[in-house]
PDB file of C-alpha atoms in Angstrom:
ATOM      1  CA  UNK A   1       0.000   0.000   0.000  1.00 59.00           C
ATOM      2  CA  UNK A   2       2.880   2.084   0.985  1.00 58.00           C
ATOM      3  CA  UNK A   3       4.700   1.404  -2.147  1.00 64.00           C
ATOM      4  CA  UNK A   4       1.476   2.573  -4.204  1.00 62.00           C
ATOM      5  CA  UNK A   5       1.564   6.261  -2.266  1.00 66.00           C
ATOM      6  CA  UNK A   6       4.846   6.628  -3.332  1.00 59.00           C
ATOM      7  CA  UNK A   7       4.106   5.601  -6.690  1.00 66.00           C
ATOM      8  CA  UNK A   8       1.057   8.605  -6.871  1.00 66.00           C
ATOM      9  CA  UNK A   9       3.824  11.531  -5.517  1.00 66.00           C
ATOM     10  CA  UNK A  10       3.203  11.327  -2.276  1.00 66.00           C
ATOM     11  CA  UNK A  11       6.577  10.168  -0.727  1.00 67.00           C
ATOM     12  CA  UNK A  12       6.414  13.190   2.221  1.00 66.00           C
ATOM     13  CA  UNK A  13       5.663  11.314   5.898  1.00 68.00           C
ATOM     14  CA  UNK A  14       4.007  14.256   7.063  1.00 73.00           C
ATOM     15  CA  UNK A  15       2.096  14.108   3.888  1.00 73.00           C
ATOM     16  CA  UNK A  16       1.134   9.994   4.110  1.00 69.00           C
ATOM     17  CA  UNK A  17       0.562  10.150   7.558  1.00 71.00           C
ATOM     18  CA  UNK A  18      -2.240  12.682   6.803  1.00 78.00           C
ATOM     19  CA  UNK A  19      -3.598  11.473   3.779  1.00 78.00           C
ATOM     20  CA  UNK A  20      -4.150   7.758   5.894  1.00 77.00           C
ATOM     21  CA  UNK A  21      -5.382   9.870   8.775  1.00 80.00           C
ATOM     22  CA  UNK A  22      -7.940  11.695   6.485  1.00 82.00           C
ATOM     23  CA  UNK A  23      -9.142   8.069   4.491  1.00 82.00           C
ATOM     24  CA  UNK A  24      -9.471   6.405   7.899  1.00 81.00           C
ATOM     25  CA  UNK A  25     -11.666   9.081   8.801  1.00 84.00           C
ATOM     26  CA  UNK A  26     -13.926   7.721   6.541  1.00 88.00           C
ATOM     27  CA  UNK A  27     -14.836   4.754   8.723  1.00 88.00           C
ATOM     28  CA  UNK A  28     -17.372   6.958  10.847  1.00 89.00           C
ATOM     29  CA  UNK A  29     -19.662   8.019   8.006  1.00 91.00           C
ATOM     30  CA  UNK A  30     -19.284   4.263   6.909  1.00 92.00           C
ATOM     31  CA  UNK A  31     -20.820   2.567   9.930  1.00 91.00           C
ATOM     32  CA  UNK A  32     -22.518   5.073  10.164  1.00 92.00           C
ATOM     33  CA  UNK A  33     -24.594   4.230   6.741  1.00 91.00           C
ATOM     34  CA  UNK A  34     -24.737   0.690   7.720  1.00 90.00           C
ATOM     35  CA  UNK A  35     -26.159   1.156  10.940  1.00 90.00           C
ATOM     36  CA  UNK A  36     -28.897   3.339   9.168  1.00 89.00           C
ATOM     37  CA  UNK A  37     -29.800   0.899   7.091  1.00 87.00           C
ATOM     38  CA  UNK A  38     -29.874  -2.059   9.178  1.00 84.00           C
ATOM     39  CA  UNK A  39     -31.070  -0.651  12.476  1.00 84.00           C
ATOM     40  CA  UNK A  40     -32.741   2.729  11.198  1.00 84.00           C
ATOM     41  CA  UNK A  41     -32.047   6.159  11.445  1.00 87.00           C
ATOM     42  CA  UNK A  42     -32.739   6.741  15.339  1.00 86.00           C
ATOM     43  CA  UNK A  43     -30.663   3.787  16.361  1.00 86.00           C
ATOM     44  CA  UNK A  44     -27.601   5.842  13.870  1.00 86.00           C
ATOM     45  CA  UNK A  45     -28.354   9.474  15.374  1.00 89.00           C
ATOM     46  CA  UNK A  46     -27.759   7.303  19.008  1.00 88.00           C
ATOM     47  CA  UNK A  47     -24.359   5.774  18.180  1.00 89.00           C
ATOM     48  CA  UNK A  48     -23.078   8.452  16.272  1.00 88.00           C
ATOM     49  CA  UNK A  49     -21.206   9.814  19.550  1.00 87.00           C
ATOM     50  CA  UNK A  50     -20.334   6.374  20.795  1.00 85.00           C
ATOM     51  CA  UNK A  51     -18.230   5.868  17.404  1.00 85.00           C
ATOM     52  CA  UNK A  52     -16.692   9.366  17.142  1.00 84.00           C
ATOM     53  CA  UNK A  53     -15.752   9.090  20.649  1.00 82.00           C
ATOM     54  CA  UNK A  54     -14.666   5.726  20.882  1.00 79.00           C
ATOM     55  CA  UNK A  55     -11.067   5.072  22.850  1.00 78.00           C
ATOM     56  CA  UNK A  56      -9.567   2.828  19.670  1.00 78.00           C
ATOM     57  CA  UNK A  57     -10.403   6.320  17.714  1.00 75.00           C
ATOM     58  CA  UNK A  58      -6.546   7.308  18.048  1.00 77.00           C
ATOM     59  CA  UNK A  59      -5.430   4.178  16.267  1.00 77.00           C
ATOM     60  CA  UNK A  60      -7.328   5.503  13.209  1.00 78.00           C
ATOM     61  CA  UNK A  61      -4.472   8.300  12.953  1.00 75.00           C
ATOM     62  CA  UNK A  62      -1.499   7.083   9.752  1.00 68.00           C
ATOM     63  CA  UNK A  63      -2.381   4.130  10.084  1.00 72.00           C
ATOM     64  CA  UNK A  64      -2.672   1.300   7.259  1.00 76.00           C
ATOM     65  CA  UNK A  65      -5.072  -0.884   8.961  1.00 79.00           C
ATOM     66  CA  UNK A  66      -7.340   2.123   9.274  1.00 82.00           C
ATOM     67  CA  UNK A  67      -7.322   1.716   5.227  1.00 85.00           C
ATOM     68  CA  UNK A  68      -8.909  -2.085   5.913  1.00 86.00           C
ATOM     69  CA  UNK A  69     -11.232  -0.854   8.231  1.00 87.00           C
ATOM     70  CA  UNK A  70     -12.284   1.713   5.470  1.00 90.00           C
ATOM     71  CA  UNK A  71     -12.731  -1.251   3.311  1.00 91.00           C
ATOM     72  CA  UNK A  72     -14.677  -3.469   5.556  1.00 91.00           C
ATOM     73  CA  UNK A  73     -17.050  -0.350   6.615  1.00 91.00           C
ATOM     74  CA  UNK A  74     -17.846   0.085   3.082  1.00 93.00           C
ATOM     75  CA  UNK A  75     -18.398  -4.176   2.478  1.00 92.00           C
ATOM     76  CA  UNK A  76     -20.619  -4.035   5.355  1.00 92.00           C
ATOM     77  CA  UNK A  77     -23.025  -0.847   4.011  1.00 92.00           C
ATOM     78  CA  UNK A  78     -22.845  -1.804   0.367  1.00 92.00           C
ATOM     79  CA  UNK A  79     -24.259  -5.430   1.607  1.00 90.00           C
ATOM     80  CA  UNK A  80     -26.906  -3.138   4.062  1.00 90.00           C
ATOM     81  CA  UNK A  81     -27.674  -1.518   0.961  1.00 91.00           C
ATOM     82  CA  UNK A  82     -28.000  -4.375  -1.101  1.00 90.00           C
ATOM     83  CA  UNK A  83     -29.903  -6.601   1.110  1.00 87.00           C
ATOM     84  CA  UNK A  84     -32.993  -3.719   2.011  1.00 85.00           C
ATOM     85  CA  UNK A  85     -36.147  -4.745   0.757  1.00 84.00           C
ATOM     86  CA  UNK A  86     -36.333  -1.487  -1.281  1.00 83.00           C
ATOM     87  CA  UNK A  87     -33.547  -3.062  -3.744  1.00 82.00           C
ATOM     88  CA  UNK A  88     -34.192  -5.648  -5.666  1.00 82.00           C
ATOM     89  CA  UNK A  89     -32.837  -7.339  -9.602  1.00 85.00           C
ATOM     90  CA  UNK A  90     -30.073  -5.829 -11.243  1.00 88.00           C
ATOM     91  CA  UNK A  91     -29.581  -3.320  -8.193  1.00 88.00           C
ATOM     92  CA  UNK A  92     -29.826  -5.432  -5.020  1.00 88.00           C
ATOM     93  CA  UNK A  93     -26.917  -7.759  -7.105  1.00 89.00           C
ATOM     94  CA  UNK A  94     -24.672  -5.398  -8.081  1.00 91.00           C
ATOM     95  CA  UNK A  95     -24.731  -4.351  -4.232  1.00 90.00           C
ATOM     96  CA  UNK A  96     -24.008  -7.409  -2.624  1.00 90.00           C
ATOM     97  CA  UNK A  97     -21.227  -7.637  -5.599  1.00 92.00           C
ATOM     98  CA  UNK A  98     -19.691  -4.518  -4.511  1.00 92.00           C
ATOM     99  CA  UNK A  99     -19.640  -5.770  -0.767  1.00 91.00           C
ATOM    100  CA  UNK A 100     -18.014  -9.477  -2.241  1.00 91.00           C
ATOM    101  CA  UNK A 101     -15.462  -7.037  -4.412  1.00 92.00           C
ATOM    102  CA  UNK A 102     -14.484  -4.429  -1.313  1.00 93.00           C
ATOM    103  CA  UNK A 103     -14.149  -8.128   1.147  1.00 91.00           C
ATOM    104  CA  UNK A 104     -12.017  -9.879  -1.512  1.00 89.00           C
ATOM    105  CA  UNK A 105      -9.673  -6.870  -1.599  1.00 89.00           C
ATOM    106  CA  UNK A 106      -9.729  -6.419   2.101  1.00 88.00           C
ATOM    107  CA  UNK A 107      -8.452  -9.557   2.815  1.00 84.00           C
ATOM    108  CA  UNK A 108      -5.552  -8.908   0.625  1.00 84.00           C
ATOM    109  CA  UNK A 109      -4.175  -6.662   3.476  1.00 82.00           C
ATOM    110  CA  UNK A 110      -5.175  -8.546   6.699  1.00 77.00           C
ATOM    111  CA  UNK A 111      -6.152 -12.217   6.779  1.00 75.00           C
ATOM    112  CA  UNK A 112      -8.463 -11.606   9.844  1.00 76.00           C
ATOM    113  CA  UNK A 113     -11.247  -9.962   7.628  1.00 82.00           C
ATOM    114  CA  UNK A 114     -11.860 -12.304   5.765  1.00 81.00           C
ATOM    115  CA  UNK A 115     -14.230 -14.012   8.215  1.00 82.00           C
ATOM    116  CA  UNK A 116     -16.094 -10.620   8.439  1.00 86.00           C
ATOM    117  CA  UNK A 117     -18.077 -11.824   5.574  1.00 86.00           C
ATOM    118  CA  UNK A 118     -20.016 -13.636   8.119  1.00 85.00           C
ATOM    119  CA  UNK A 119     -21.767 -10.038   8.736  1.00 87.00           C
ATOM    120  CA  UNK A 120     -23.086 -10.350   6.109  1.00 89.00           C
ATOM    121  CA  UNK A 121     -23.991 -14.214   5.926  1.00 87.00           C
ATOM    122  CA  UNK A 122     -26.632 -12.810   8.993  1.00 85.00           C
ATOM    123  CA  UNK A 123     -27.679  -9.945   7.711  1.00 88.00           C
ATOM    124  CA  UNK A 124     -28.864 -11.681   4.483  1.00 89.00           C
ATOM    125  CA  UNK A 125     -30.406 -14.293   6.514  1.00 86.00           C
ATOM    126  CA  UNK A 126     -31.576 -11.898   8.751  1.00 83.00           C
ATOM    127  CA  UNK A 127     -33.681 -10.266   5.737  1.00 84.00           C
ATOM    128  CA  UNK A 128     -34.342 -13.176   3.783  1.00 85.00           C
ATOM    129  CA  UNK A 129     -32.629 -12.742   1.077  1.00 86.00           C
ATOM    130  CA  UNK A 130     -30.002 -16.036   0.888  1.00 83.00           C
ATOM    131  CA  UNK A 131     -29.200 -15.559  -2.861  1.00 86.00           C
ATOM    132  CA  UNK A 132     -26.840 -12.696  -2.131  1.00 89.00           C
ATOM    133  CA  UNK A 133     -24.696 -15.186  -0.385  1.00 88.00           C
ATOM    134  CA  UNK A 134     -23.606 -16.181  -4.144  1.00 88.00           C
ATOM    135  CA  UNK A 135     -23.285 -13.247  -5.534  1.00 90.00           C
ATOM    136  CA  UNK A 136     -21.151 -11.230  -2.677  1.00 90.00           C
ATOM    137  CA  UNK A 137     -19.235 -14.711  -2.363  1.00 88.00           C
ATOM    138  CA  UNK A 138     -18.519 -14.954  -5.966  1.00 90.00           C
ATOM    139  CA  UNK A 139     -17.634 -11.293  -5.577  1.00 90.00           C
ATOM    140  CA  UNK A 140     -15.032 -12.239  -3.355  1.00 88.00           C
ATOM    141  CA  UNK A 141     -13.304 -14.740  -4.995  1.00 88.00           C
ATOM    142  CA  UNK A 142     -12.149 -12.075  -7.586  1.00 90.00           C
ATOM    143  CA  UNK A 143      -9.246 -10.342  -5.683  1.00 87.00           C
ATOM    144  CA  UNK A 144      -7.996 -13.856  -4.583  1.00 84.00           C
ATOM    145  CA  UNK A 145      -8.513 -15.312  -8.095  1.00 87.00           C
ATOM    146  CA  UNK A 146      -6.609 -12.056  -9.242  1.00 87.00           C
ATOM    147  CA  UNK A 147      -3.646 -12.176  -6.790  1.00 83.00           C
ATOM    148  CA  UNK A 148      -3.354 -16.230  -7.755  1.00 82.00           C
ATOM    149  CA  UNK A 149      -2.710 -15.317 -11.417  1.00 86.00           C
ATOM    150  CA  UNK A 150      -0.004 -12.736 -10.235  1.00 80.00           C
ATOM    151  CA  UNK A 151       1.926 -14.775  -7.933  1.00 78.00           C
ATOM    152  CA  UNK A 152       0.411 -14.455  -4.783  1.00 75.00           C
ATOM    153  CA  UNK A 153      -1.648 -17.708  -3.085  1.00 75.00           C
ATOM    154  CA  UNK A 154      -3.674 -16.291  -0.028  1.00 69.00           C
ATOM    155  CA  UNK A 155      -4.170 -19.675   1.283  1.00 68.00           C
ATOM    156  CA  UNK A 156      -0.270 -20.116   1.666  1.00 66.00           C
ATOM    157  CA  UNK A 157       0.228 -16.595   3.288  1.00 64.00           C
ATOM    158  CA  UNK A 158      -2.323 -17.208   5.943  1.00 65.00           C
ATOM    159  CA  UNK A 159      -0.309 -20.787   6.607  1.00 64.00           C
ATOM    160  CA  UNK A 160       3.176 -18.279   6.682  1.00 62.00           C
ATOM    161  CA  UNK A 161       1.735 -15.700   8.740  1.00 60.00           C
ATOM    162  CA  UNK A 162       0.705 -18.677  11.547  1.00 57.00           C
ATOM    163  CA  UNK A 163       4.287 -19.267  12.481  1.00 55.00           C
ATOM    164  CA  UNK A 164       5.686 -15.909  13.565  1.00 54.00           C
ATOM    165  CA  UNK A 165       4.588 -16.186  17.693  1.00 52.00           C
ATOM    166  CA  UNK A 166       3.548 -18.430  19.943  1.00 53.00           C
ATOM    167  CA  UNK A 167      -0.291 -18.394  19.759  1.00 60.00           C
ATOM    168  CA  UNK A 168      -1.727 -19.154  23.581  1.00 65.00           C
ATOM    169  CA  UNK A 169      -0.437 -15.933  25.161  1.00 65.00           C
ATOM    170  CA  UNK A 170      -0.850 -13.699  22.250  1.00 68.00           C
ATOM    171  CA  UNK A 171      -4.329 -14.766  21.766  1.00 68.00           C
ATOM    172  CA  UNK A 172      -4.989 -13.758  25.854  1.00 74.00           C
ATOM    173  CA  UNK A 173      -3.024 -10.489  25.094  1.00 74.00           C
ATOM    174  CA  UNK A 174      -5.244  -9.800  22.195  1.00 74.00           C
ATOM    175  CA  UNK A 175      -8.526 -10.451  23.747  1.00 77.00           C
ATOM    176  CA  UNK A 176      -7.439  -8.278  27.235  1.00 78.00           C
ATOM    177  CA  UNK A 177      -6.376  -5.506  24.575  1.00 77.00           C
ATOM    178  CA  UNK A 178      -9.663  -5.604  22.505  1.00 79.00           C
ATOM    179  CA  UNK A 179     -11.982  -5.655  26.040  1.00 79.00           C
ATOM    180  CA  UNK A 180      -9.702  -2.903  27.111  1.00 79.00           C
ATOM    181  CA  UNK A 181      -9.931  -0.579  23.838  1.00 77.00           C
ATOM    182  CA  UNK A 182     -13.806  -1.056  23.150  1.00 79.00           C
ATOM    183  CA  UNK A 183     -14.210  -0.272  26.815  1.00 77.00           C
ATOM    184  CA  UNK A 184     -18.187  -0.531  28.540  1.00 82.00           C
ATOM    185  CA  UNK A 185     -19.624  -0.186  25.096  1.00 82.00           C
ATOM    186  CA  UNK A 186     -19.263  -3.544  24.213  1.00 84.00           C
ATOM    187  CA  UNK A 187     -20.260  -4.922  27.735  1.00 82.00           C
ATOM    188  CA  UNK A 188     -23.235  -2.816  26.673  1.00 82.00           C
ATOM    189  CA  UNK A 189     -23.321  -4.115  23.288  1.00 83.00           C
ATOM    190  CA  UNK A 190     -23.273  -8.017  24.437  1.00 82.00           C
ATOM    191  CA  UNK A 191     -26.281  -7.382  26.906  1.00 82.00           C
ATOM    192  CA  UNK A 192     -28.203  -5.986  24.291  1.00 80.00           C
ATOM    193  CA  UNK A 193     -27.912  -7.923  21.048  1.00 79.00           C
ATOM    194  CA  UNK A 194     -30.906  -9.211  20.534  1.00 77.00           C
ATOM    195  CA  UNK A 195     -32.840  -6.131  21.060  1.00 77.00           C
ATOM    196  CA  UNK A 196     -31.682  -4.843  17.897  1.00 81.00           C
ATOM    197  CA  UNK A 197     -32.023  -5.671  14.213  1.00 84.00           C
ATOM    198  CA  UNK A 198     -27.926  -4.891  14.216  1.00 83.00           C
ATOM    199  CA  UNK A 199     -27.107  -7.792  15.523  1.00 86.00           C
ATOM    200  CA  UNK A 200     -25.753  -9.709  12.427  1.00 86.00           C
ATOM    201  CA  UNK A 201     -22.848  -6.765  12.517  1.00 88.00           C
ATOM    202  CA  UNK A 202     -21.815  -7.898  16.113  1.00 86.00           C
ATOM    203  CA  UNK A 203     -22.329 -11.809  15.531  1.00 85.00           C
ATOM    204  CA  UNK A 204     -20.401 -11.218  12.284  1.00 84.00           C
ATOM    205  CA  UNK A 205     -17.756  -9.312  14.307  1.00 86.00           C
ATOM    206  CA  UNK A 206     -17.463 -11.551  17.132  1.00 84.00           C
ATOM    207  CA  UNK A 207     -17.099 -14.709  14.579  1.00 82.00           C
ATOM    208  CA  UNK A 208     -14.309 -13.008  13.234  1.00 81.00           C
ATOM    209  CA  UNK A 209     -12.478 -12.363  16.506  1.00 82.00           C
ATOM    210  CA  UNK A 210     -12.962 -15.967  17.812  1.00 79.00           C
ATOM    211  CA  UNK A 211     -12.255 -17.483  14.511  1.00 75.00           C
ATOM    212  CA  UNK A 212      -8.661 -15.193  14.238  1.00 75.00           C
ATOM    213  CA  UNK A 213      -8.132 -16.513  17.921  1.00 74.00           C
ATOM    214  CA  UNK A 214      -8.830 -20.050  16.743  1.00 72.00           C
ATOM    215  CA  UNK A 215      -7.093 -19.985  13.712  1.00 65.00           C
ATOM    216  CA  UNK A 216      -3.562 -18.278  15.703  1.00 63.00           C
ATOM    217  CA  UNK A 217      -3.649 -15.186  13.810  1.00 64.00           C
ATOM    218  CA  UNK A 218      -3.375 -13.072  16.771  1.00 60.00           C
ATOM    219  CA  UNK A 219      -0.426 -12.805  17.610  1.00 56.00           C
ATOM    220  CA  UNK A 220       0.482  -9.257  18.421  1.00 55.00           C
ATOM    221  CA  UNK A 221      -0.332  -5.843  16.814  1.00 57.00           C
ATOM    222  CA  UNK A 222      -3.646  -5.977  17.365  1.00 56.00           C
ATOM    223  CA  UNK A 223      -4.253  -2.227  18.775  1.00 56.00           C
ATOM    224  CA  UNK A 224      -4.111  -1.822  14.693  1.00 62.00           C
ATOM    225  CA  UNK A 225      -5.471  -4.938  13.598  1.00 70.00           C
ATOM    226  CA  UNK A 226      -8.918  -5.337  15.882  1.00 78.00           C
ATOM    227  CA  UNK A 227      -9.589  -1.803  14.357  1.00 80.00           C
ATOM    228  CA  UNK A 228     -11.540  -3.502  11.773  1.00 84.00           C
ATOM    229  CA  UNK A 229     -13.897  -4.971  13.976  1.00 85.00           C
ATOM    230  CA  UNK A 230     -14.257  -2.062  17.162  1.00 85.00           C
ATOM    231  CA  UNK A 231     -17.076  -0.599  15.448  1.00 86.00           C
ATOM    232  CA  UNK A 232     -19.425  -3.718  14.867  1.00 87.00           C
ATOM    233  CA  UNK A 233     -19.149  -5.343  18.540  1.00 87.00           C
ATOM    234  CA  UNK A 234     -20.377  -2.268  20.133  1.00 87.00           C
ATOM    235  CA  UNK A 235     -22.975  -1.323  17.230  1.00 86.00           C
ATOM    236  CA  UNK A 236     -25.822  -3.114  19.713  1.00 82.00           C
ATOM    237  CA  UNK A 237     -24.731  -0.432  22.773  1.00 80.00           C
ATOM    238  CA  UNK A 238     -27.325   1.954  22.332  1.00 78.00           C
ATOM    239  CA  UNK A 239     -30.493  -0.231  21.392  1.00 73.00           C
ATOM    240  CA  UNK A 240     -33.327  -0.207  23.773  1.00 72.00           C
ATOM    241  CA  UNK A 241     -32.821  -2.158  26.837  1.00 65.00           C
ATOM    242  CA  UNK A 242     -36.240  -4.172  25.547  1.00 63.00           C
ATOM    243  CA  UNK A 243     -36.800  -5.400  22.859  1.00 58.00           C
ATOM    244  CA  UNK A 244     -39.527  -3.957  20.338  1.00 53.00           C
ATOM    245  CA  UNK A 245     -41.567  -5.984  18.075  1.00 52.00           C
ATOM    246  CA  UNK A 246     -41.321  -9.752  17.214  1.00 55.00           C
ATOM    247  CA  UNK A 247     -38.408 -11.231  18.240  1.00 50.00           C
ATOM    248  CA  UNK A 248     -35.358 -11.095  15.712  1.00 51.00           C
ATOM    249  CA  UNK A 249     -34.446 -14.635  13.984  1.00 53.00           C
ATOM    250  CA  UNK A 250     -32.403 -16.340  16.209  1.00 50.00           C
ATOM    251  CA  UNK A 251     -28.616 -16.892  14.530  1.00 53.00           C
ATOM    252  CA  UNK A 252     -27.719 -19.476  16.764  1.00 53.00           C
ATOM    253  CA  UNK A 253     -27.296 -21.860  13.936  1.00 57.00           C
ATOM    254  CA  UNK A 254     -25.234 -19.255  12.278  1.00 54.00           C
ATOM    255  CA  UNK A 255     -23.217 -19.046  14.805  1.00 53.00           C
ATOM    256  CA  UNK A 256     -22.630 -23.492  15.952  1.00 56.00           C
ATOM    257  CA  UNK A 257     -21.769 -23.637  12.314  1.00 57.00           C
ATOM    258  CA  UNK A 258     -19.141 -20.607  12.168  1.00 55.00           C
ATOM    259  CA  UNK A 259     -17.519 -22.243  15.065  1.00 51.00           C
ATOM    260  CA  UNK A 260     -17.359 -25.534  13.410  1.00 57.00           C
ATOM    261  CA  UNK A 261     -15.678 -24.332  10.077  1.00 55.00           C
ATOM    262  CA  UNK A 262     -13.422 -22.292  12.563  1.00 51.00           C
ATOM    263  CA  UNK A 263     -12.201 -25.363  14.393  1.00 50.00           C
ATOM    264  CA  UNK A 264     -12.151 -27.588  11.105  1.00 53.00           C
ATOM    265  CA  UNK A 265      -9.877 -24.688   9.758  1.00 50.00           C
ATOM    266  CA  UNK A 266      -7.690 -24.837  12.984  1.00 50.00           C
ATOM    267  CA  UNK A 267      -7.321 -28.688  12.378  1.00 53.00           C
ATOM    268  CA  UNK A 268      -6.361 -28.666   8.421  1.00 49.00           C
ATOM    269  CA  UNK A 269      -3.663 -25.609   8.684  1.00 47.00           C
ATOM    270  CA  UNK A 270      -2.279 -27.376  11.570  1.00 51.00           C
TER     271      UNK A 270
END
């Protein structure tokens, strides 16, 4: 990414740090949209201030993995977008095609994201709408497919990047740091999940945290490398404290059998 600044003219540090700074900025107005149009626009009005002001917000500042977040913030709306009952045809698919195009290229930076696509796996199911799992995970397989042909197999840098640190104590660092950085927002945002149509944005987030865990990804860096997900485990912290209207569909299935590819995963890169 670095190399590709420097290849537009900008080669100044001052100059990258702020141009990072001003693209990660981006990630508010991102979740922002999402939020909006999965939870509605009261439940976006209430956690504007609890994004802006989150702690982890200083870790947005020249920072690359802000640029991932950017990217998974805009998979995450574009699927929002694509899923709403409003769009359908031509339009809902070239949505949830953008959202498969922007999660393909994400995971190109940070193997962790990947399993962020699981966000979206609930949110379709959420709103009926199953065929979009195709058509965002065809979408997907287009940056990998790409990076293949030019050298680069993602399966073999996720085995690589397993062997750098021992995996028991960074994975308890990681965790401690995550709790620490997302602060009583996501105790919030636990106790009220299912009082909110968002929840598919913290199941899908949470999946992705125990399945980097589980897989023995995290191992260090991760006041940079959680960034992706800060936003989506406490996106639940300012529903009501009861819930309104029919239950929401229960993901619990969802979620037995993204811990059941995670462990199978564990098992074959081991």
């Amino acid at each position: 990414m670095l190399r590709w600044i420097h290849r537009a003219g900008v080669t100044d540090p001052l100059a990258v740090g702020l141009l990072l700074t001003a693209v990660g900025a981006l990630l508010v107005p991102l979740v922002l949209v999402a939020v909006r149009n999965g939870c509605g626009d009261l439940e976006a009005r209430r956690y504007l201030p609890v994004v802006v002001l989150a702690p982890y917000a200083i870790w947005v500042a020249a920072s690359l993995d802000a640029l991932v977040a950017v990217l998974v913030a805009a998979m995450v709306a574009a699927g929002a977008w694509a899923s709403d009952h409003r769009r359908t045809g031509p339009k809902a698919g070239a949505g949830a095609l953008t959202a498969g195009l922007l999660l393909g290229v994400a995971a190109m930076f940070s193997f962790a994201v990947a399993w962020m696509g699981f966000s979206l796996v609930c949110l379709y199911f959420a709103r009926r709408r199953a065929a979009l799992n195709f058509v965002t995970g065809l979408g997907a397989l287009v940056p990998v497919a790409i990076a293949q042909l030019l050298g680069f197999r993602w399966v073999d840098g996720l085995l690589a990047a397993q062997h750098e640190r021992p995996v028991i104590w960074w994975g308890v660092l990681s965790l401690a740091v995550l709790v620490l950085a997302a602060g009583p927002a996501l105790v919030a945002s636990l106790r009220k999940m299912r009082n909110t149509p968002g929840w598919p944005f913290l199941v899908g987030a949470g999946a992705a945290v125990l399945s980097t865990v589980l897989a023995g990804l995290a191992r260090g860096g991760v006041e940079h490398a959680w960034l992706t997900f800060f936003p989506w485990l406490t996106v639940a912290a300012t529903a009501p404290e009861r819930q309104a209207g029919p239950p929401v569909p229960s993901p619990l299935l969802l979620v037995a059998v993204g811990a059941g590819a995670a462990v199978v995963l564990r098992a074959v890169l081991q």
